[in-house]
Amino acid sequence: MKLTVLGCLGAYPYKGQGTTGYLLESGGFHLLLDAGSTTLVQLEKIIDPLKLDAVILSHYHHDHIADLGVLQYYWQLYPTTEEKPLLPIYGHTLDEFHFNDLTLPGVTEGRPYFETKQLELGPFSVTFMKTIHPVVCYAMRFVENSTGKVFVFTGDSGYLEDFQEFAKDADLFLADTYLFAGNERHKAHFTSKESGELAKKANTKKLVLTHLPQHGDLQKLKAEAEAAADHQLPVELAEVGKTFEI
Ligand code: ZN
């Protein structure tokens, strides 16, 4: 599978870079993972947005759904002679207002996922874990069925020991790392130190830091995560347009 970064800042866009959004592809299946600000314009550079097969959302904070409404309009209004199928948008149901917004009749269809139930989504089997965050948010573990490769996305989360099991042996661990070391046990996000520690404890093969802060030295953030992982696995910073073969 291939992961492409469409946006990787936390909270708000800054100097041309947008907030959380990724394209996850496998065998011709195109999944949009979160839809933060500028997601749609970045997506257009890579594929025709009408080629998306599904969207899945970790939670309903603005920096993860800012472009969802305009994506729905794109599907509704883009002139084409081809018939457009309904675009499925997967989200949790514990926030009824936002879940209901995933459905635009005749255009997109909100579909629920549940922490207790594995979701079969195209070429992926997906499992979920509720994170530590001010609103309900889920981390996701994607297994590519054809290869057994594993990609884990933390969503947004404060430190949670359960990631040690949830991210176990992941080929790529994409971790919310909004904070520099020294701010541990925050209520909403990992620090660089926590990302590195969890990546190592879970025996992941590669750590990618995302949901990055706008201010401060990102090389320092990366070095802190590398040190916390005892330099036992590669650590990279997410960057718009960067791709990862998993
Ligand atoms: Zn959030």
PDB file of C-alpha atoms and ligand atoms in Angstrom:
ATOM      1  CA  MET A   1       0.000   0.000   0.000  1.00  0.00           C
ATOM      2  CA  LYS A   2       1.036   3.556  -0.489  1.00  0.00           C
ATOM      3  CA  LEU A   3       0.453   6.522   1.807  1.00  0.00           C
ATOM      4  CA  THR A   4       0.629  10.079   0.486  1.00  0.00           C
ATOM      5  CA  VAL A   5       0.619  13.063   2.806  1.00  0.00           C
ATOM      6  CA  LEU A   6      -1.902  15.723   1.778  1.00  0.00           C
ATOM      7  CA  GLY A   7      -1.685  17.780   4.944  1.00  0.00           C
ATOM      8  CA  CYS A   8       0.179  17.273   8.201  1.00  0.00           C
ATOM      9  CA  LEU A   9      -0.099  20.317  10.461  1.00  0.00           C
ATOM     10  CA  GLY A  10      -2.117  20.305  13.648  1.00  0.00           C
ATOM     11  CA  ALA A  11      -4.956  22.714  14.321  1.00  0.00           C
ATOM     12  CA  TYR A  12      -4.639  25.260  11.489  1.00  0.00           C
ATOM     13  CA  PRO A  13      -2.944  25.744   8.116  1.00  0.00           C
ATOM     14  CA  TYR A  14       0.195  27.820   8.007  1.00  0.00           C
ATOM     15  CA  LYS A  15       2.353  29.208   5.212  1.00  0.00           C
ATOM     16  CA  GLY A  16       0.747  27.113   2.485  1.00  0.00           C
ATOM     17  CA  GLN A  17       0.644  23.856   4.441  1.00  0.00           C
ATOM     18  CA  GLY A  18      -2.642  22.341   5.452  1.00  0.00           C
ATOM     19  CA  THR A  19      -3.955  20.140   8.228  1.00  0.00           C
ATOM     20  CA  THR A  20      -4.455  16.390   8.475  1.00  0.00           C
ATOM     21  CA  GLY A  21      -5.272  14.477   5.306  1.00  0.00           C
ATOM     22  CA  TYR A  22      -3.759  11.384   3.670  1.00  0.00           C
ATOM     23  CA  LEU A  23      -4.388   9.280   0.625  1.00  0.00           C
ATOM     24  CA  LEU A  24      -4.034   5.545   1.255  1.00  0.00           C
ATOM     25  CA  GLU A  25      -3.908   3.404  -1.872  1.00  0.00           C
ATOM     26  CA  SER A  26      -3.784  -0.300  -2.543  1.00  0.00           C
ATOM     27  CA  GLY A  27      -4.505  -2.229  -5.734  1.00  0.00           C
ATOM     28  CA  GLY A  28      -6.341   0.657  -7.399  1.00  0.00           C
ATOM     29  CA  PHE A  29      -8.412   1.452  -4.302  1.00  0.00           C
ATOM     30  CA  HIS A  30      -8.181   5.071  -3.144  1.00  0.00           C
ATOM     31  CA  LEU A  31      -9.059   5.898   0.439  1.00  0.00           C
ATOM     32  CA  LEU A  32      -9.005   9.401   1.854  1.00  0.00           C
ATOM     33  CA  LEU A  33      -8.011   9.359   5.509  1.00  0.00           C
ATOM     34  CA  ASP A  34      -9.235  12.541   7.193  1.00  0.00           C
ATOM     35  CA  ALA A  35     -10.035  15.671   5.224  1.00  0.00           C
ATOM     36  CA  GLY A  36      -8.322  18.665   6.806  1.00  0.00           C
ATOM     37  CA  SER A  37      -7.832  22.066   5.224  1.00  0.00           C
ATOM     38  CA  THR A  38      -6.257  22.065   1.714  1.00  0.00           C
ATOM     39  CA  THR A  39      -6.812  18.296   1.411  1.00  0.00           C
ATOM     40  CA  LEU A  40      -8.870  18.682  -1.737  1.00  0.00           C
ATOM     41  CA  VAL A  41      -6.404  20.884  -3.661  1.00  0.00           C
ATOM     42  CA  GLN A  42      -3.542  18.560  -2.734  1.00  0.00           C
ATOM     43  CA  LEU A  43      -5.587  15.515  -3.718  1.00  0.00           C
ATOM     44  CA  GLU A  44      -6.298  17.059  -7.134  1.00  0.00           C
ATOM     45  CA  LYS A  45      -2.561  17.103  -7.819  1.00  0.00           C
ATOM     46  CA  ILE A  46      -2.426  13.335  -7.410  1.00  0.00           C
ATOM     47  CA  ILE A  47      -5.720  11.858  -8.559  1.00  0.00           C
ATOM     48  CA  ASP A  48      -9.074  12.934  -9.893  1.00  0.00           C
ATOM     49  CA  PRO A  49     -11.068  13.337  -6.645  1.00  0.00           C
ATOM     50  CA  LEU A  50     -13.927  11.488  -8.334  1.00  0.00           C
ATOM     51  CA  LYS A  51     -11.711   8.394  -8.298  1.00  0.00           C
ATOM     52  CA  LEU A  52     -11.920   8.185  -4.505  1.00  0.00           C
ATOM     53  CA  ASP A  53     -13.500   4.938  -3.362  1.00  0.00           C
ATOM     54  CA  ALA A  54     -14.148   5.978   0.225  1.00  0.00           C
ATOM     55  CA  VAL A  55     -13.352   8.455   2.975  1.00  0.00           C
ATOM     56  CA  ILE A  56     -12.703   7.561   6.620  1.00  0.00           C
ATOM     57  CA  LEU A  57     -12.511  10.031   9.491  1.00  0.00           C
ATOM     58  CA  SER A  58     -10.755   9.686  12.836  1.00  0.00           C
ATOM     59  CA  HIS A  59     -12.855  12.386  14.490  1.00  0.00           C
ATOM     60  CA  TYR A  60     -14.769  15.563  13.801  1.00  0.00           C
ATOM     61  CA  HIS A  61     -12.400  18.315  14.871  1.00  0.00           C
ATOM     62  CA  HIS A  62     -12.196  21.042  12.204  1.00  0.00           C
ATOM     63  CA  ASP A  63      -8.578  20.372  11.330  1.00  0.00           C
ATOM     64  CA  HIS A  64      -9.589  16.852  10.269  1.00  0.00           C
ATOM     65  CA  ILE A  65     -12.818  17.642   8.392  1.00  0.00           C
ATOM     66  CA  ALA A  66     -12.393  21.214   7.090  1.00  0.00           C
ATOM     67  CA  ASP A  67     -12.467  20.102   3.442  1.00  0.00           C
ATOM     68  CA  LEU A  68     -15.170  17.486   3.784  1.00  0.00           C
ATOM     69  CA  GLY A  69     -18.029  19.804   2.844  1.00  0.00           C
ATOM     70  CA  VAL A  70     -16.296  21.050  -0.295  1.00  0.00           C
ATOM     71  CA  LEU A  71     -15.445  17.466  -1.259  1.00  0.00           C
ATOM     72  CA  GLN A  72     -19.151  16.689  -1.038  1.00  0.00           C
ATOM     73  CA  TYR A  73     -19.897  19.682  -3.311  1.00  0.00           C
ATOM     74  CA  TYR A  74     -17.207  18.493  -5.726  1.00  0.00           C
ATOM     75  CA  TRP A  75     -18.971  15.133  -6.010  1.00  0.00           C
ATOM     76  CA  GLN A  76     -22.328  16.816  -6.317  1.00  0.00           C
ATOM     77  CA  LEU A  77     -21.511  19.504  -8.860  1.00  0.00           C
ATOM     78  CA  TYR A  78     -18.486  18.485 -10.920  1.00  0.00           C
ATOM     79  CA  PRO A  79     -19.807  18.240 -14.482  1.00  0.00           C
ATOM     80  CA  THR A  80     -19.324  14.793 -15.920  1.00  0.00           C
ATOM     81  CA  THR A  81     -21.312  12.561 -18.217  1.00  0.00           C
ATOM     82  CA  GLU A  82     -20.278   9.503 -16.229  1.00  0.00           C
ATOM     83  CA  GLU A  83     -22.562   8.438 -13.452  1.00  0.00           C
ATOM     84  CA  LYS A  84     -20.992   9.139 -10.081  1.00  0.00           C
ATOM     85  CA  PRO A  85     -21.523   6.453  -7.451  1.00  0.00           C
ATOM     86  CA  LEU A  86     -22.385   7.438  -3.901  1.00  0.00           C
ATOM     87  CA  LEU A  87     -19.179   8.249  -2.023  1.00  0.00           C
ATOM     88  CA  PRO A  88     -19.110   6.349   1.277  1.00  0.00           C
ATOM     89  CA  ILE A  89     -17.791   8.369   4.218  1.00  0.00           C
ATOM     90  CA  TYR A  90     -16.992   6.334   7.316  1.00  0.00           C
ATOM     91  CA  GLY A  91     -17.158   7.942  10.719  1.00  0.00           C
ATOM     92  CA  HIS A  92     -18.106   7.127  14.286  1.00  0.00           C
ATOM     93  CA  THR A  93     -21.680   7.604  15.470  1.00  0.00           C
ATOM     94  CA  LEU A  94     -21.022   9.005  18.955  1.00  0.00           C
ATOM     95  CA  ASP A  95     -21.531  12.538  17.640  1.00  0.00           C
ATOM     96  CA  GLU A  96     -24.860  12.404  15.878  1.00  0.00           C
ATOM     97  CA  PHE A  97     -24.699  15.942  14.490  1.00  0.00           C
ATOM     98  CA  HIS A  98     -21.438  15.369  12.657  1.00  0.00           C
ATOM     99  CA  PHE A  99     -22.244  11.813  11.636  1.00  0.00           C
ATOM    100  CA  ASN A 100     -25.479  12.966  10.007  1.00  0.00           C
ATOM    101  CA  ASP A 101     -23.497  15.564   8.050  1.00  0.00           C
ATOM    102  CA  LEU A 102     -21.574  12.796   6.294  1.00  0.00           C
ATOM    103  CA  THR A 103     -24.639  12.076   4.209  1.00  0.00           C
ATOM    104  CA  LEU A 104     -25.530  14.395   1.352  1.00  0.00           C
ATOM    105  CA  PRO A 105     -28.516  12.680  -0.258  1.00  0.00           C
ATOM    106  CA  GLY A 106     -27.700  11.207  -3.648  1.00  0.00           C
ATOM    107  CA  VAL A 107     -24.028  12.259  -3.321  1.00  0.00           C
ATOM    108  CA  THR A 108     -22.328  10.883  -0.219  1.00  0.00           C
ATOM    109  CA  GLU A 109     -23.380   8.333   2.357  1.00  0.00           C
ATOM    110  CA  GLY A 110     -22.362   8.315   6.018  1.00  0.00           C
ATOM    111  CA  ARG A 111     -21.430   4.827   7.163  1.00  0.00           C
ATOM    112  CA  PRO A 112     -20.687   3.910  10.772  1.00  0.00           C
ATOM    113  CA  TYR A 113     -17.641   2.150  12.112  1.00  0.00           C
ATOM    114  CA  PHE A 114     -17.415   0.668  15.574  1.00  0.00           C
ATOM    115  CA  GLU A 115     -14.591   0.004  17.987  1.00  0.00           C
ATOM    116  CA  THR A 116     -15.913  -3.476  18.600  1.00  0.00           C
ATOM    117  CA  LYS A 117     -16.165  -4.544  14.967  1.00  0.00           C
ATOM    118  CA  GLN A 118     -13.530  -5.035  12.298  1.00  0.00           C
ATOM    119  CA  LEU A 119     -14.368  -3.097   9.152  1.00  0.00           C
ATOM    120  CA  GLU A 120     -13.739  -4.641   5.744  1.00  0.00           C
ATOM    121  CA  LEU A 121     -12.991  -1.683   3.525  1.00  0.00           C
ATOM    122  CA  GLY A 122     -11.873  -2.514  -0.019  1.00  0.00           C
ATOM    123  CA  PRO A 123      -8.426  -4.138   0.234  1.00  0.00           C
ATOM    124  CA  PHE A 124      -8.119  -3.341   3.957  1.00  0.00           C
ATOM    125  CA  SER A 125      -9.272  -4.816   7.243  1.00  0.00           C
ATOM    126  CA  VAL A 126      -9.539  -1.970   9.712  1.00  0.00           C
ATOM    127  CA  THR A 127      -9.745  -2.052  13.497  1.00  0.00           C
ATOM    128  CA  PHE A 128     -10.268   0.873  15.829  1.00  0.00           C
ATOM    129  CA  MET A 129      -9.243   2.097  19.263  1.00  0.00           C
ATOM    130  CA  LYS A 130     -10.669   5.083  21.112  1.00  0.00           C
ATOM    131  CA  THR A 131      -7.941   7.594  21.930  1.00  0.00           C
ATOM    132  CA  ILE A 132      -7.318  10.202  24.626  1.00  0.00           C
ATOM    133  CA  HIS A 133      -8.742  13.405  23.158  1.00  0.00           C
ATOM    134  CA  PRO A 134     -11.217  16.144  24.111  1.00  0.00           C
ATOM    135  CA  VAL A 135     -13.742  14.730  21.621  1.00  0.00           C
ATOM    136  CA  VAL A 136     -14.322  11.110  20.627  1.00  0.00           C
ATOM    137  CA  CYS A 137     -11.529  10.050  18.298  1.00  0.00           C
ATOM    138  CA  TYR A 138     -10.369   6.702  16.976  1.00  0.00           C
ATOM    139  CA  ALA A 139      -6.979   5.369  16.026  1.00  0.00           C
ATOM    140  CA  MET A 140      -7.029   2.985  13.096  1.00  0.00           C
ATOM    141  CA  ARG A 141      -5.047  -0.109  12.262  1.00  0.00           C
ATOM    142  CA  PHE A 142      -5.108  -0.995   8.571  1.00  0.00           C
ATOM    143  CA  VAL A 143      -4.065  -4.442   7.421  1.00  0.00           C
ATOM    144  CA  GLU A 144      -3.579  -4.789   3.693  1.00  0.00           C
ATOM    145  CA  ASN A 145      -5.247  -8.132   3.083  1.00  0.00           C
ATOM    146  CA  SER A 146      -3.121  -9.127   0.082  1.00  0.00           C
ATOM    147  CA  THR A 147       0.226  -8.643   1.837  1.00  0.00           C
ATOM    148  CA  GLY A 148      -0.446  -8.582   5.585  1.00  0.00           C
ATOM    149  CA  LYS A 149       1.338  -5.231   5.817  1.00  0.00           C
ATOM    150  CA  VAL A 150       0.169  -3.037   8.682  1.00  0.00           C
ATOM    151  CA  PHE A 151      -0.294   0.720   8.846  1.00  0.00           C
ATOM    152  CA  VAL A 152      -1.370   2.356  12.108  1.00  0.00           C
ATOM    153  CA  PHE A 153      -2.638   5.924  12.372  1.00  0.00           C
ATOM    154  CA  THR A 154      -3.033   7.310  15.871  1.00  0.00           C
ATOM    155  CA  GLY A 155      -5.650   9.902  14.971  1.00  0.00           C
ATOM    156  CA  ASP A 156      -5.256  12.568  17.631  1.00  0.00           C
ATOM    157  CA  SER A 157      -4.288  11.258  21.034  1.00  0.00           C
ATOM    158  CA  GLY A 158      -2.642  11.958  24.310  1.00  0.00           C
ATOM    159  CA  TYR A 159      -0.347   9.233  25.635  1.00  0.00           C
ATOM    160  CA  LEU A 160      -2.109   5.907  25.801  1.00  0.00           C
ATOM    161  CA  GLU A 161      -0.279   2.768  26.864  1.00  0.00           C
ATOM    162  CA  ASP A 162      -2.695   0.632  24.841  1.00  0.00           C
ATOM    163  CA  PHE A 163      -0.942   1.769  21.667  1.00  0.00           C
ATOM    164  CA  GLN A 164       1.786  -0.677  22.580  1.00  0.00           C
ATOM    165  CA  GLU A 165      -0.614  -3.475  21.659  1.00  0.00           C
ATOM    166  CA  PHE A 166      -2.687  -1.647  19.054  1.00  0.00           C
ATOM    167  CA  ALA A 167       0.346  -0.648  16.981  1.00  0.00           C
ATOM    168  CA  LYS A 168       2.224  -3.896  17.543  1.00  0.00           C
ATOM    169  CA  ASP A 169       4.639  -4.767  14.722  1.00  0.00           C
ATOM    170  CA  ALA A 170       3.212  -2.067  12.438  1.00  0.00           C
ATOM    171  CA  ASP A 171       5.218  -1.495   9.273  1.00  0.00           C
ATOM    172  CA  LEU A 172       4.432   2.200   9.549  1.00  0.00           C
ATOM    173  CA  PHE A 173       3.274   4.058  12.641  1.00  0.00           C
ATOM    174  CA  LEU A 174       1.888   7.505  11.835  1.00  0.00           C
ATOM    175  CA  ALA A 175       1.731   9.367  15.117  1.00  0.00           C
ATOM    176  CA  ASP A 176       0.179  12.644  16.209  1.00  0.00           C
ATOM    177  CA  THR A 177       3.219  14.509  17.522  1.00  0.00           C
ATOM    178  CA  TYR A 178       2.062  18.041  18.153  1.00  0.00           C
ATOM    179  CA  LEU A 179       4.252  18.633  21.162  1.00  0.00           C
ATOM    180  CA  PHE A 180       7.930  18.821  21.972  1.00  0.00           C
ATOM    181  CA  ALA A 181       9.443  16.710  24.745  1.00  0.00           C
ATOM    182  CA  GLY A 182       8.761  18.117  28.194  1.00  0.00           C
ATOM    183  CA  ASN A 183       4.982  18.318  27.764  1.00  0.00           C
ATOM    184  CA  GLU A 184       4.234  14.658  28.472  1.00  0.00           C
ATOM    185  CA  ARG A 185       0.798  13.351  29.494  1.00  0.00           C
ATOM    186  CA  HIS A 186      -1.013  16.082  27.642  1.00  0.00           C
ATOM    187  CA  LYS A 187      -4.788  15.635  27.359  1.00  0.00           C
ATOM    188  CA  ALA A 188      -4.909  15.696  23.560  1.00  0.00           C
ATOM    189  CA  HIS A 189      -1.593  14.953  21.819  1.00  0.00           C
ATOM    190  CA  PHE A 190       1.619  12.942  22.047  1.00  0.00           C
ATOM    191  CA  THR A 191       4.952  14.564  22.585  1.00  0.00           C
ATOM    192  CA  SER A 192       7.938  13.570  20.443  1.00  0.00           C
ATOM    193  CA  LYS A 193       9.237  11.551  23.378  1.00  0.00           C
ATOM    194  CA  GLU A 194       5.981   9.628  23.740  1.00  0.00           C
ATOM    195  CA  SER A 195       5.792   8.904  19.995  1.00  0.00           C
ATOM    196  CA  GLY A 196       9.324   7.532  20.021  1.00  0.00           C
ATOM    197  CA  GLU A 197       8.770   5.458  23.155  1.00  0.00           C
ATOM    198  CA  LEU A 198       5.528   3.946  21.907  1.00  0.00           C
ATOM    199  CA  ALA A 199       6.961   3.236  18.453  1.00  0.00           C
ATOM    200  CA  LYS A 200       9.782   1.279  20.051  1.00  0.00           C
ATOM    201  CA  LYS A 201       7.662  -0.489  22.661  1.00  0.00           C
ATOM    202  CA  ALA A 202       5.220  -1.588  19.943  1.00  0.00           C
ATOM    203  CA  ASN A 203       8.092  -2.896  17.837  1.00  0.00           C
ATOM    204  CA  THR A 204       7.027  -0.791  14.851  1.00  0.00           C
ATOM    205  CA  LYS A 205       9.284  -0.704  11.784  1.00  0.00           C
ATOM    206  CA  LYS A 206       9.048   2.996  11.034  1.00  0.00           C
ATOM    207  CA  LEU A 207       7.722   6.070  12.815  1.00  0.00           C
ATOM    208  CA  VAL A 208       6.359   9.062  10.932  1.00  0.00           C
ATOM    209  CA  LEU A 209       5.617  12.173  12.953  1.00  0.00           C
ATOM    210  CA  THR A 210       2.567  14.146  11.917  1.00  0.00           C
ATOM    211  CA  HIS A 211      -0.012  16.658  13.187  1.00  0.00           C
ATOM    212  CA  LEU A 212       3.098  18.795  13.408  1.00  0.00           C
ATOM    213  CA  PRO A 213       3.419  22.096  15.248  1.00  0.00           C
ATOM    214  CA  GLN A 214       3.660  25.307  13.211  1.00  0.00           C
ATOM    215  CA  HIS A 215       6.321  26.766  15.440  1.00  0.00           C
ATOM    216  CA  GLY A 216       9.603  25.418  16.720  1.00  0.00           C
ATOM    217  CA  ASP A 217      12.394  23.371  15.190  1.00  0.00           C
ATOM    218  CA  LEU A 218      11.002  20.218  13.571  1.00  0.00           C
ATOM    219  CA  GLN A 219      14.470  18.684  13.383  1.00  0.00           C
ATOM    220  CA  LYS A 220      14.568  18.935  17.170  1.00  0.00           C
ATOM    221  CA  LEU A 221      11.144  17.240  17.355  1.00  0.00           C
ATOM    222  CA  LYS A 222      12.482  14.429  15.180  1.00  0.00           C
ATOM    223  CA  ALA A 223      15.709  14.098  17.170  1.00  0.00           C
ATOM    224  CA  GLU A 224      13.718  13.845  20.403  1.00  0.00           C
ATOM    225  CA  ALA A 225      11.602  11.027  18.967  1.00  0.00           C
ATOM    226  CA  GLU A 226      14.695   9.222  17.660  1.00  0.00           C
ATOM    227  CA  ALA A 227      16.334   9.428  21.062  1.00  0.00           C
ATOM    228  CA  ALA A 228      13.185   8.169  22.805  1.00  0.00           C
ATOM    229  CA  ALA A 229      13.145   5.207  20.415  1.00  0.00           C
ATOM    230  CA  ASP A 230      16.791   4.537  21.291  1.00  0.00           C
ATOM    231  CA  HIS A 231      17.640   5.024  17.598  1.00  0.00           C
ATOM    232  CA  GLN A 232      16.250   1.552  16.937  1.00  0.00           C
ATOM    233  CA  LEU A 233      13.924   2.474  14.078  1.00  0.00           C
ATOM    234  CA  PRO A 234      13.811   5.117  11.367  1.00  0.00           C
ATOM    235  CA  VAL A 235      11.899   8.285  12.198  1.00  0.00           C
ATOM    236  CA  GLU A 236      10.657  10.716   9.561  1.00  0.00           C
ATOM    237  CA  LEU A 237       8.664  13.931   9.519  1.00  0.00           C
ATOM    238  CA  ALA A 238       5.469  13.987   7.474  1.00  0.00           C
ATOM    239  CA  GLU A 239       5.561  16.532   4.683  1.00  0.00           C
ATOM    240  CA  VAL A 240       2.983  17.503   2.098  1.00  0.00           C
ATOM    241  CA  GLY A 241       3.457  15.422  -1.067  1.00  0.00           C
ATOM    242  CA  LYS A 242       5.711  12.857   0.628  1.00  0.00           C
ATOM    243  CA  THR A 243       4.842   9.237  -0.077  1.00  0.00           C
ATOM    244  CA  PHE A 244       5.541   6.086   1.891  1.00  0.00           C
ATOM    245  CA  GLU A 245       5.504   2.604   0.390  1.00  0.00           C
ATOM    246  CA  ILE A 246       4.300   0.249   3.080  1.00  0.00           C
TER     247      ILE A 246
HETATM  248 ZN    ZN B   1      -8.387  16.691  17.277  1.00  0.00          ZN
END
